[in-house]
Coordinates of C-alpha atoms and ligand atoms in Angstrom, one line a residue:
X30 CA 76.9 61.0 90.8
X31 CA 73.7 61.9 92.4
X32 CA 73.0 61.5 95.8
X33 CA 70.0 58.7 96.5
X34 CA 69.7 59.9 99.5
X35 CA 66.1 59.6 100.1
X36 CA 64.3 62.9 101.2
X37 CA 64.9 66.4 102.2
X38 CA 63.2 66.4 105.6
X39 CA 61.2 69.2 104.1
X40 CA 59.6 66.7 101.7
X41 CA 59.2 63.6 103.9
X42 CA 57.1 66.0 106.3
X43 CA 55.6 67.0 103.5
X44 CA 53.7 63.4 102.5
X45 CA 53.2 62.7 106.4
X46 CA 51.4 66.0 106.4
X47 CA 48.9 65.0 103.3
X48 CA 46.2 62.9 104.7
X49 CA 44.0 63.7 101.8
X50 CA 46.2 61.0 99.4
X51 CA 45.0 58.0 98.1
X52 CA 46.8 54.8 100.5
X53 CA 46.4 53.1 97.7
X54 CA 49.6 51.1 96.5
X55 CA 50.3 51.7 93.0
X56 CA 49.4 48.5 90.6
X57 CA 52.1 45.9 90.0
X58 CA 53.7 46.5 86.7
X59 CA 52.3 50.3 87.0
X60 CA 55.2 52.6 85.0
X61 CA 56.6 56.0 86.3
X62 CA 58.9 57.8 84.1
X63 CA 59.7 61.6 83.1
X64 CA 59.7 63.6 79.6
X65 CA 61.3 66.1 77.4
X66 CA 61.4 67.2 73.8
X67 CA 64.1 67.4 71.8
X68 CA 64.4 71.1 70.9
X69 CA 63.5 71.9 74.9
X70 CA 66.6 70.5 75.8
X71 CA 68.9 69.4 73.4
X72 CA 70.7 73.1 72.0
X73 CA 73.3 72.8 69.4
X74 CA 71.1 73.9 66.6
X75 CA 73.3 74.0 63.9
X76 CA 76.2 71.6 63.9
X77 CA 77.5 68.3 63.9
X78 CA 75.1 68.3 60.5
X79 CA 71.6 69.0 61.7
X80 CA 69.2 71.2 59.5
X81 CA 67.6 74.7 60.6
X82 CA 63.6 73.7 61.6
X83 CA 60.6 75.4 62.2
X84 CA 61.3 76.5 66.1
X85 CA 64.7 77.5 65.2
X86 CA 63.7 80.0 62.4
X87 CA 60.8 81.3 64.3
X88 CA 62.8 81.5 67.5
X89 CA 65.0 83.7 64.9
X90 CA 62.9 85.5 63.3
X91 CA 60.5 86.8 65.5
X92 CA 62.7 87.1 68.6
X93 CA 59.5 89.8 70.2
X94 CA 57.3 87.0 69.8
X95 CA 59.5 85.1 72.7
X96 CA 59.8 85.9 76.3
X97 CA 62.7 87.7 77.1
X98 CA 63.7 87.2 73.2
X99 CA 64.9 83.7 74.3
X100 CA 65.3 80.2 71.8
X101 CA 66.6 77.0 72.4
X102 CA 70.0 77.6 70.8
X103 CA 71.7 76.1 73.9
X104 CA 68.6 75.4 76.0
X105 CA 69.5 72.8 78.6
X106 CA 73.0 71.5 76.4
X107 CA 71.2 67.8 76.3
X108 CA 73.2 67.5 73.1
X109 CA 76.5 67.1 75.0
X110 CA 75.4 66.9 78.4
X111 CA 72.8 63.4 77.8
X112 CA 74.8 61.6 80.2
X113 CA 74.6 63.3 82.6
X114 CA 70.5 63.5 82.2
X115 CA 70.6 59.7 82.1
X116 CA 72.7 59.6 85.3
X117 CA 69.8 61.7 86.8
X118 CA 67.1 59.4 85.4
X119 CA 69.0 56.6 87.1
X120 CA 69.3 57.9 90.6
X121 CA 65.6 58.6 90.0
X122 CA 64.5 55.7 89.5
X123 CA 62.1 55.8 86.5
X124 CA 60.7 52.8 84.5
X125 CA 60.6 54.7 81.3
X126 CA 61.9 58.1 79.6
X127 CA 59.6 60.2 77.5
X128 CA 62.3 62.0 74.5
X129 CA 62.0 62.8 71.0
X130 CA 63.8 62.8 68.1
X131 CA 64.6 65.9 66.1
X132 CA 63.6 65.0 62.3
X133 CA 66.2 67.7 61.0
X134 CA 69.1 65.8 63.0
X135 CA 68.4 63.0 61.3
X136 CA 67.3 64.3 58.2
X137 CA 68.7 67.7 57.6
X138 CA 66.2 68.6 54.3
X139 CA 63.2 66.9 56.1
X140 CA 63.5 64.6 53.2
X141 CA 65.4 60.9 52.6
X142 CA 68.1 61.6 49.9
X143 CA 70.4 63.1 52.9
X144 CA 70.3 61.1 56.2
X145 CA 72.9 62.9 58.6
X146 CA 75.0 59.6 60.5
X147 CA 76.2 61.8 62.9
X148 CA 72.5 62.5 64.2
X149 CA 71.6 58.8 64.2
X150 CA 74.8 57.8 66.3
X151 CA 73.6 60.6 68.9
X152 CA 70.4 59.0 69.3
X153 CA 71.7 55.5 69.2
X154 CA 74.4 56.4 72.0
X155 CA 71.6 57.8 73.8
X156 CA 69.1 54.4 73.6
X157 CA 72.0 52.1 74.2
X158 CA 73.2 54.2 77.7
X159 CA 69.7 53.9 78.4
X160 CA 69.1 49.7 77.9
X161 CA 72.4 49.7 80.0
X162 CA 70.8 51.4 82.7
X163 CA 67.2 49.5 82.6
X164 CA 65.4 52.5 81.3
X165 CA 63.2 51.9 78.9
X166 CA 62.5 54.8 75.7
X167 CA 59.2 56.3 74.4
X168 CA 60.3 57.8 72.0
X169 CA 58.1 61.0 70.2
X170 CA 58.8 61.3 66.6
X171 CA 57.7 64.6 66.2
X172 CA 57.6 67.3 69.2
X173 CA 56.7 70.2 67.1
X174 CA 60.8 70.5 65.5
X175 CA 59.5 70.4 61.5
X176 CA 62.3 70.7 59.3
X177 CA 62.2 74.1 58.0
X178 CA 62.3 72.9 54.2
X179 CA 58.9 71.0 55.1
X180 CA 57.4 73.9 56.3
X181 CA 58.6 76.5 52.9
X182 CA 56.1 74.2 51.4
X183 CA 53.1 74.4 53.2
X184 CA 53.9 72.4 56.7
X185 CA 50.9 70.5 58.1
X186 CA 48.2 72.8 56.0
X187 CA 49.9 70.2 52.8
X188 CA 48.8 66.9 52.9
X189 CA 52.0 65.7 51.4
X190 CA 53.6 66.6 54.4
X191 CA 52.0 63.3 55.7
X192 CA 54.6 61.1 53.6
X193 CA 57.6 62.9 54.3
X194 CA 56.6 61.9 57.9
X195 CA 56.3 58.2 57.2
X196 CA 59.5 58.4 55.0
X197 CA 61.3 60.0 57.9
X198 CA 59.3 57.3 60.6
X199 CA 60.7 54.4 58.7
X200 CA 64.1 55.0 59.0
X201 CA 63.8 56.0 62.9
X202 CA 62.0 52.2 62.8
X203 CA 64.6 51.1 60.9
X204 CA 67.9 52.3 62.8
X205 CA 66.5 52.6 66.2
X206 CA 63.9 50.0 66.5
X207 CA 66.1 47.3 68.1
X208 CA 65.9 49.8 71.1
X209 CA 63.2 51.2 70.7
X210 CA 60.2 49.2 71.8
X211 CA 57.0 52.3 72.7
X212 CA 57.2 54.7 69.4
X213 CA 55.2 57.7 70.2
X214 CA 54.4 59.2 66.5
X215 CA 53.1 62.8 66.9
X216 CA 53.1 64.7 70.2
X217 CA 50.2 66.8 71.1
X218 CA 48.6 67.5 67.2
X219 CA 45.9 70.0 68.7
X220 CA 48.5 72.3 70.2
X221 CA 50.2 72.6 67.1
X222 CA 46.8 72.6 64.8
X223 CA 45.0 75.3 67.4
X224 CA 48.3 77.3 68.5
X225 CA 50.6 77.0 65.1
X226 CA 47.9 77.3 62.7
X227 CA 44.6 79.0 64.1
X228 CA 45.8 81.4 66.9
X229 CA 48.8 82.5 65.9
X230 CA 50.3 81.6 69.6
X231 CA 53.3 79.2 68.4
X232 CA 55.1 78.5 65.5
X233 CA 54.5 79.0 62.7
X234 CA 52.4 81.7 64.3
X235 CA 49.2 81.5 61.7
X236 CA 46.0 82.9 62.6
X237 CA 44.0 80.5 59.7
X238 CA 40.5 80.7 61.4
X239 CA 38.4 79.7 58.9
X240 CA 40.4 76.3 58.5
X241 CA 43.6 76.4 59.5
X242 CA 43.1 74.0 62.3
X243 CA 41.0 71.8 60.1
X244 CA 43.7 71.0 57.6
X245 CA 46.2 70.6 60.1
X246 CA 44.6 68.1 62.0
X247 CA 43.4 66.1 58.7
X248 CA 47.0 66.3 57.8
X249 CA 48.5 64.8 61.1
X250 CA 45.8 62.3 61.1
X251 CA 47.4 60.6 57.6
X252 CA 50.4 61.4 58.9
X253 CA 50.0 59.4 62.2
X254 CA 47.9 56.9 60.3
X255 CA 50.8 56.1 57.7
X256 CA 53.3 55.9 59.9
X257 CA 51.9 53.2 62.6
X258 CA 51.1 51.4 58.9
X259 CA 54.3 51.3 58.5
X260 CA 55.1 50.5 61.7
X261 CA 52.4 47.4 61.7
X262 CA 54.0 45.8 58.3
X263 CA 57.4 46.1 58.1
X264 CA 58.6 46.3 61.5
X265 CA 56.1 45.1 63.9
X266 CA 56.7 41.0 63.7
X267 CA 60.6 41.3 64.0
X268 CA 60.9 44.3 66.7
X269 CA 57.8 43.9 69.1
X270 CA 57.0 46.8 69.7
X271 CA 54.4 49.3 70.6
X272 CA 53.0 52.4 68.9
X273 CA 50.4 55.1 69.3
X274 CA 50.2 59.2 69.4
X275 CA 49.9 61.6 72.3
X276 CA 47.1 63.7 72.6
X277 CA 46.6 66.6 75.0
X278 CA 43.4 67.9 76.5
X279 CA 42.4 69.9 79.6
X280 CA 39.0 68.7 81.6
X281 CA 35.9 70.5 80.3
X282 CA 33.7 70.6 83.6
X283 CA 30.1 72.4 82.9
X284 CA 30.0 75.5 84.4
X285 CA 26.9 74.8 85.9
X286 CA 24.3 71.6 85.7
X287 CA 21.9 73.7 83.2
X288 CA 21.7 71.4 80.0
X289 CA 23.2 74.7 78.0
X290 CA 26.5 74.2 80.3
X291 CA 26.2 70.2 79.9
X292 CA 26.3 70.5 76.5
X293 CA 28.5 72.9 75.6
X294 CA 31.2 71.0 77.5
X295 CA 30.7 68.0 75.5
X296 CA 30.8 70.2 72.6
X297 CA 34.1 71.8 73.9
X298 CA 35.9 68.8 74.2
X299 CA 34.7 67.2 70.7
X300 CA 36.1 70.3 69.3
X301 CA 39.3 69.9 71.1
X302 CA 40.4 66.5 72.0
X303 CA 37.6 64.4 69.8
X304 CA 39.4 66.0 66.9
X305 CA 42.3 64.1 67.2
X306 CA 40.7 61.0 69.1
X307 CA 38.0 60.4 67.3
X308 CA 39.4 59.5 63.9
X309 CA 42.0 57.1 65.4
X310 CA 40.2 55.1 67.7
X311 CA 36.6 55.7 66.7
X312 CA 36.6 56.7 63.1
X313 CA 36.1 59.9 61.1
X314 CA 36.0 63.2 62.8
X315 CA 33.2 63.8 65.6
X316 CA 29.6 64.3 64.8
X317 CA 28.8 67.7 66.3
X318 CA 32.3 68.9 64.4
X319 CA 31.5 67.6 61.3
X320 CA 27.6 68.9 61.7
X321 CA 28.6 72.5 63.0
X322 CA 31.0 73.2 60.3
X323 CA 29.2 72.3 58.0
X324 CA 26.1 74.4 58.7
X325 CA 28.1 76.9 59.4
X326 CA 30.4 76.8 55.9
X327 CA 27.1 76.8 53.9
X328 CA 26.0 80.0 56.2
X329 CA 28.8 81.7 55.0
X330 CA 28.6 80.8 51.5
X331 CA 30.9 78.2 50.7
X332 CA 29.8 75.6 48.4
X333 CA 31.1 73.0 51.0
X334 CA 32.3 72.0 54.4
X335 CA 35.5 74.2 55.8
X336 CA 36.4 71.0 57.5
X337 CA 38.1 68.1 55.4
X338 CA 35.8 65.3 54.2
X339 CA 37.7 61.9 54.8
X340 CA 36.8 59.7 52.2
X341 CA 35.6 56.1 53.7
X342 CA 39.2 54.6 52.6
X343 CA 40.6 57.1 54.7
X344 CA 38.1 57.2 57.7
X345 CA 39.5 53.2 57.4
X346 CA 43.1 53.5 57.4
X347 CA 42.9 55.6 60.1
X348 CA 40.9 54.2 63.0
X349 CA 42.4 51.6 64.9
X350 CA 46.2 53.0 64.4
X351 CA 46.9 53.1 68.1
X352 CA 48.0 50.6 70.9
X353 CA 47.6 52.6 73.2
X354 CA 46.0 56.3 74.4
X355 CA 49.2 58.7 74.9
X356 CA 47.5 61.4 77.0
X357 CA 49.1 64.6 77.6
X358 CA 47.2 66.9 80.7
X359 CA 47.7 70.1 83.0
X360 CA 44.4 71.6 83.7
X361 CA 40.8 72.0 83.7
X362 CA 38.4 74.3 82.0
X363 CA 34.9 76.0 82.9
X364 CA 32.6 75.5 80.2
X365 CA 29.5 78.2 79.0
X366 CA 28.0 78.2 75.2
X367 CA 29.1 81.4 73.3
X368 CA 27.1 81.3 70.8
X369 CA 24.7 78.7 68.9
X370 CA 25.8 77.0 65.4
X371 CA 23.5 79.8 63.3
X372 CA 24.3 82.6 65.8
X373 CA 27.0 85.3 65.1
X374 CA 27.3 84.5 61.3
X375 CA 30.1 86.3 59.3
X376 CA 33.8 85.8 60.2
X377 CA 34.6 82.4 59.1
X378 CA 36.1 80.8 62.9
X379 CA 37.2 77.5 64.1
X380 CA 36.1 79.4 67.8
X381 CA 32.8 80.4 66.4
X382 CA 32.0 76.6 65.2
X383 CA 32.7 75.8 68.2
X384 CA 30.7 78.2 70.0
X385 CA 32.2 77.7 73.7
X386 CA 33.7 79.6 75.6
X387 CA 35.9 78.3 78.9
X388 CA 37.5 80.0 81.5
X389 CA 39.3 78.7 85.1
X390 CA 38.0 79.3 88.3
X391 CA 40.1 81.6 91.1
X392 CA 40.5 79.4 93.3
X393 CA 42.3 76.5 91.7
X394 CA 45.6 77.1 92.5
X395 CA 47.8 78.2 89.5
X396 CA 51.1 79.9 88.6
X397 CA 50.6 80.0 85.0
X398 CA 47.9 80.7 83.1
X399 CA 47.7 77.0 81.6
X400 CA 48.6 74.7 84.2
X401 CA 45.7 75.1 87.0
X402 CA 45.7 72.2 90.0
X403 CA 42.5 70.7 89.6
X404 CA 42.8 67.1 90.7
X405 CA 38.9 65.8 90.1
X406 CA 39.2 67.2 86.6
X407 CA 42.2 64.9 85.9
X408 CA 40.4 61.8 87.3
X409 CA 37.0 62.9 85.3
X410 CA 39.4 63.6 81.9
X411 CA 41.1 59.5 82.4
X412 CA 37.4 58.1 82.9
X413 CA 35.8 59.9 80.1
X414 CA 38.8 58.8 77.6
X415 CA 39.1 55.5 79.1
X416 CA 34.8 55.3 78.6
X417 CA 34.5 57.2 75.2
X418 CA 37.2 55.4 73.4
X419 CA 36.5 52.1 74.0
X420 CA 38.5 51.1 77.0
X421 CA 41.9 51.8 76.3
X422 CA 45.2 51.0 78.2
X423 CA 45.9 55.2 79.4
X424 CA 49.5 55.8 79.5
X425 CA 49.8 59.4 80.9
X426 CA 52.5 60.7 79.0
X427 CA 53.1 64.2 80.2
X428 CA 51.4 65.9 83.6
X429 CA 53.5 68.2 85.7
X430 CA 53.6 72.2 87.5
X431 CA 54.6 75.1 85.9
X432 CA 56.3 77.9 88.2
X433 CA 58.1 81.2 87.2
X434 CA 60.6 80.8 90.3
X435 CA 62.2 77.6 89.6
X436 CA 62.7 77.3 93.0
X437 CA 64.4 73.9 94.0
X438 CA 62.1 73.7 97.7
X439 CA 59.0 73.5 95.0
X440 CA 56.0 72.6 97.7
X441 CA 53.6 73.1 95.2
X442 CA 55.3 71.1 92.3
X443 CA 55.1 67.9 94.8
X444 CA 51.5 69.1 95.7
X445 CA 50.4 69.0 92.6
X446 CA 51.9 65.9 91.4
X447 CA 50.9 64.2 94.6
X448 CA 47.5 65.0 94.1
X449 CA 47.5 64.5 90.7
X450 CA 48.8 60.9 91.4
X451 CA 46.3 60.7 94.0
X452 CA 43.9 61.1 91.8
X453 CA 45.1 58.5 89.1
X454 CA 44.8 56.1 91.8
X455 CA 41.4 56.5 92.3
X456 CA 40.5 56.2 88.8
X457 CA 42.5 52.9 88.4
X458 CA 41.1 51.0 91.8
X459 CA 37.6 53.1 92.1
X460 CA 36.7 53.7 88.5
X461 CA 38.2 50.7 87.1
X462 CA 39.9 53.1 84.5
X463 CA 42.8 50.9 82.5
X464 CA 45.9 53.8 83.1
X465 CA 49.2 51.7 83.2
X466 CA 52.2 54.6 83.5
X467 CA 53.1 58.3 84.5
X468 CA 55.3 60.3 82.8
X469 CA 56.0 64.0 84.5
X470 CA 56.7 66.7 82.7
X471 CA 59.3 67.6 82.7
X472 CA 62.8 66.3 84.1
X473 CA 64.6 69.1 83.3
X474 CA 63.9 72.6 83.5
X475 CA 63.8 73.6 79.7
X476 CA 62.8 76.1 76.7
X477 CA 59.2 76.4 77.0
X478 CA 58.5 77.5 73.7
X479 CA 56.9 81.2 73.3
X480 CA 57.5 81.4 77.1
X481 CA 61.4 80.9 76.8
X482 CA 63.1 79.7 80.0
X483 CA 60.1 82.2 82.5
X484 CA 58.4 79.2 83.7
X485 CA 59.9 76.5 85.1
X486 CA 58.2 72.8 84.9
X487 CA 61.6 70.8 85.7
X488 CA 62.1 68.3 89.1
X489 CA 65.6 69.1 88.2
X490 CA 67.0 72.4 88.0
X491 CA 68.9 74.2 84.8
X492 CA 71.2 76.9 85.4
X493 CA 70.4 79.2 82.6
X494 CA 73.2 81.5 83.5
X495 CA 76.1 79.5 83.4
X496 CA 77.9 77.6 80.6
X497 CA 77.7 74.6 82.2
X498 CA 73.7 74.4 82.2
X499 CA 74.5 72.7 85.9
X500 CA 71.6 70.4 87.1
X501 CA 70.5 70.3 90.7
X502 CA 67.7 67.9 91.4
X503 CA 64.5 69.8 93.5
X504 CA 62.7 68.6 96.5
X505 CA 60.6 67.3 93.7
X506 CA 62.6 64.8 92.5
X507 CA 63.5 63.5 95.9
X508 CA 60.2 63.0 96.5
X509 CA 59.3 61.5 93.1
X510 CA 62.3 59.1 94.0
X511 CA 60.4 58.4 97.0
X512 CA 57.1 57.1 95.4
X513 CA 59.0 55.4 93.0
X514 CA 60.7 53.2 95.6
X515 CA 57.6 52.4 98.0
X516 CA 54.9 52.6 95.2
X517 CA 52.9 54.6 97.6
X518 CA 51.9 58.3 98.2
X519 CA 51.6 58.5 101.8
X520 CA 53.2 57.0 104.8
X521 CA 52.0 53.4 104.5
X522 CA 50.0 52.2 101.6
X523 CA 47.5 49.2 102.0
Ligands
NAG8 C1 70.0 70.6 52.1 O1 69.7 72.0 52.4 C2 70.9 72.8 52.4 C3 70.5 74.1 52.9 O2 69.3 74.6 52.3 C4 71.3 72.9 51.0 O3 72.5 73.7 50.9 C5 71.7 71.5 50.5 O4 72.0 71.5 49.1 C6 70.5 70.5 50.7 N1 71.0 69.2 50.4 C7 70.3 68.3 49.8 C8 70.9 66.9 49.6 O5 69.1 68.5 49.3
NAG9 C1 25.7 70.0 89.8 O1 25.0 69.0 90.5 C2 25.8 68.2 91.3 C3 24.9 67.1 91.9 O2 23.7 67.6 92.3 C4 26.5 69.0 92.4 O3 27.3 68.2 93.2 C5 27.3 70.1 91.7 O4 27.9 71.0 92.6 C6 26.5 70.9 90.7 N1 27.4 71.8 90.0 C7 27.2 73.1 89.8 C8 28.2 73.8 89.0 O5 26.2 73.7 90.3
NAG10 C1 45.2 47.0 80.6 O1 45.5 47.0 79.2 C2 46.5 46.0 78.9 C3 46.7 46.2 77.4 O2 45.6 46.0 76.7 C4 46.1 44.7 79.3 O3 47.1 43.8 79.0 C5 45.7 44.7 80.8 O4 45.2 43.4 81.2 C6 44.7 45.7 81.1 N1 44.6 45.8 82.6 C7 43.4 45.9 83.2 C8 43.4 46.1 84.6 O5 42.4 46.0 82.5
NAG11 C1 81.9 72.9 84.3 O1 81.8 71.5 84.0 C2 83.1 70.9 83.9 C3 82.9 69.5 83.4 O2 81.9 68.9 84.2 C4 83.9 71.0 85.2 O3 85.2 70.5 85.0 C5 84.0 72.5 85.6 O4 84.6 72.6 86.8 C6 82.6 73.2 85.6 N1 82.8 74.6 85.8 C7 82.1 75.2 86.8 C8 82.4 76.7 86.9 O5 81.2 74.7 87.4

């Protein structure tokens, strides 16, 4: 159904133009592939059985707090139209296809005593169109969809929240595992933990300071933890499969080489990505994290830490519960120190623990504020995880360009994945850094959270406006196809 034609001549003149690329040839067995979420694309929010969750009622309920009062009711119409996505994957080309599973289709309470069959078939259909067409699933668990029953009673601020997810991850093990061989538990914790729960940015909109983003994180950490557990003993030796969590994080780059600036950065990223990596494949929360809150909580007059204390039986079950390093990226950040750990002392604050402030420079090319093209910062980012975590295999799970056109001749889309993949490159053959697949964000143009349908990240295109939520494939994609066929950025790869 969709042409695999090879190029738009726009695009081929395009890579002949860029002489800056790697001419490296991308390693045998290297994976490309694309992504989406589940309440980004898939619409029909309330039928065929499925239960209202947290983006729905928020979408709903605070219609001001969305551009252009938008929500996901119908978003791209994946629900009926996930053929027709496959079809497009096809033509593409991919190895792999990044989707998730919404918990309230399967589970319409959030909790095991009503399992909806109707929203198991879907996603069974949807694996088994897949095998038939050589594409293989990752397949997220959780992309931020919480049934809205979970979170009446506290969402990821109650630890029990942590079983219901292992409860729910079991039976997606048991009915879909056959197909499913790379589970992806929990996408992105920190954007939910620092947007959801500390600055109010996305759902459920909390501005929790003090700990918010503390307890959030401690309760997706048992909640990963328990369901790779899971995973590991009862369905492991008879499925084969694979398991880890993604986990997001921009570059922080010094914002100059005074050891304030070196610092700080290290500091910034500990407080933002060591949160979440460090009790998985290290154990227990960072150092500096746990030292700065601490000093800071008995500052203030607490009789103990703002930040959860894992006890040594948890610090245990947790590290090690990943076979992989999901990593989610789109930018880099400029890093100064705000203020030290026993400076500005009063207003409880995740920000003022950390005590860093980062900004983006002008010049790095950027239509939205959180996606900035900075291509050294995404090679820096893979060798610092791949260093700091003790060498494990990188499988880039989302990276992609964020326009507010949408416009299907997207130069700077191809120019930043191009670069970005450039940049990969040289991390794998010049850094030795162990990164085995690419996964752009996003295939489809799609509801970008509190930024509605105004910025664009799709290599396909979504008509918005019409019923049909027709698909046009951008230069992007052509030229995705492209590098998907020769394995090679530029015109001839050594
Ligand atoms: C599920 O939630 C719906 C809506 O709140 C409620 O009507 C129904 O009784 C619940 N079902 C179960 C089995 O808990
Ligand atoms: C820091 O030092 C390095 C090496 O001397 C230099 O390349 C870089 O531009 C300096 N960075 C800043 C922000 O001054
Ligand atoms: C990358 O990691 C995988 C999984 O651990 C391993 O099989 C492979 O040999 C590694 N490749 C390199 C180049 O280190
Ligand atoms: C909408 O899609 C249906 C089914 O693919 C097709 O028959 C119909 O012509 C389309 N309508 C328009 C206006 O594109």
């Amino acid at each position: 159904m969709y042409s695999t034609t090879l190029l738009t001549t726009f695009a081929l003149s395009y890579v002949l133009a860029k002489s800056d690329l790697s001419n490296r040839r991308f390693p045998d067995g290297f994976k490309f592939g694309a992504a989406t979420a589940s309440y980004q694309i898939e619409g029909a929010w309330n039928i065929d059985g499925k239960g209202v969750q947290l983006w729905d009622w928020y979408t709903h309920t605070y219609p001001d707090r969305i551009d252009e009062q938008d929500t996901g009711d119908v978003a791209c119409d994946s629900y009926h139209k996930w053929r027709e996505d496959i079809d497009l994957l096809k033509a593409l080309g991919v190895n792999h296809y990044r989707l998730s599973i919404s918990w309230s289709r399967i589970l319409p309470n959030g909790t095991v005593n009503n399992i909806n069959p109707t929203g198991i078939e879907y996603y069974k259909n949807i694996f088994k169109t897949l095998r038939e067409n050589d594409i293989e699933p990752l397949v997220t668990l959780y992309h931020w969809d919480l049934p809205i029953t979970l979170h009446e009673i506290g969402g990821w601020t109650n630890p029990l929240i942590a079983e219901y997810f292992a409860e729910y991850a079991r039976i997606c093990f048991r009915e879909f595992g056959e197909y499913v061989k790379t589970w992806i538990t929990i996408n992105e914790p920190q954007s939910t933990c620092s947007g959801g729960y500390t600055a109010g940015a996305k759902a459920p909109g909390y501005s929790l300071e003090a700990e918010g983003l503390y307890l959030c994180a401690y309760v997706h950490m048992l909640a990963h933890a328990k369901a790779y557990h899971i995973y590991d003993e009862e369905f492991r030796d008879s499925q084969n499969g694979r398991i880890s969590i993604v986990l997001d994080s921009a570059w922080s780059e010094p914002a100059s080489n005074s050891t304030s600036d070196i610092e700080a950065a290290q500091t910034n990223i500990e407080f933002g990505l060591g949160i979440y990596a460090n009790p998985i494949y290290l154990g227990n929360w960072p150092k500096i994290v746990i030292d700065n809150v601490a000093t800071r909580s008995t500052l203030e007059g607490f009789v103990r830490s703002r930040l959860p204390q894992f006890s040594q039986e948890e610090i245990d079950f947790i590290k090690g519960t990943a076979d992989f390093f999901g990593l989610n990226t789109y930018g880099t950040g400029l890093v100064t120190l705000h203020n030290k750990v026993d400076e500005d002392i009063g207003i409880p604050s995740y920000t003022l623990d950390k005590g860093t402030t980062s900004w983006a420079d002008p010049s790095w090319p950027s239509d939205v504020p959180w996606v900035r093209q900075v291509p050294w910062g995404f090679r820096k980012l893979l060798k610092y995880v791949y260093e700091k975590y003790g060498h494990p295999e990188i499988v880039v799970t989302e990276n992609g360009w964020a326009d507010k056109t949408g416009t299907l001749n997207d130069v700077d889309r191809i120019s930043y994945i191009s670069q970005y993949l450039s940049a990969l490159l040289d991390a794998y053959y010049e850094d030795g850094v162990n990164v085995s697949g690419y996964t752009v964000w996003s295939l489809l143009d799609n509801f970008e959270w509190t930024n509605g349908y105004t910025q664009k990240l799709g290599i396909v295109q979504v008509d918005f406006h019409h019923d049909n939520r027709t698909r046009t494939p951008k230069d992007s994609y052509y030229w995705y196809q492209n590098v998907l066929q020769t394995k090679c950025l530029v015109e001839n790869c050594i």
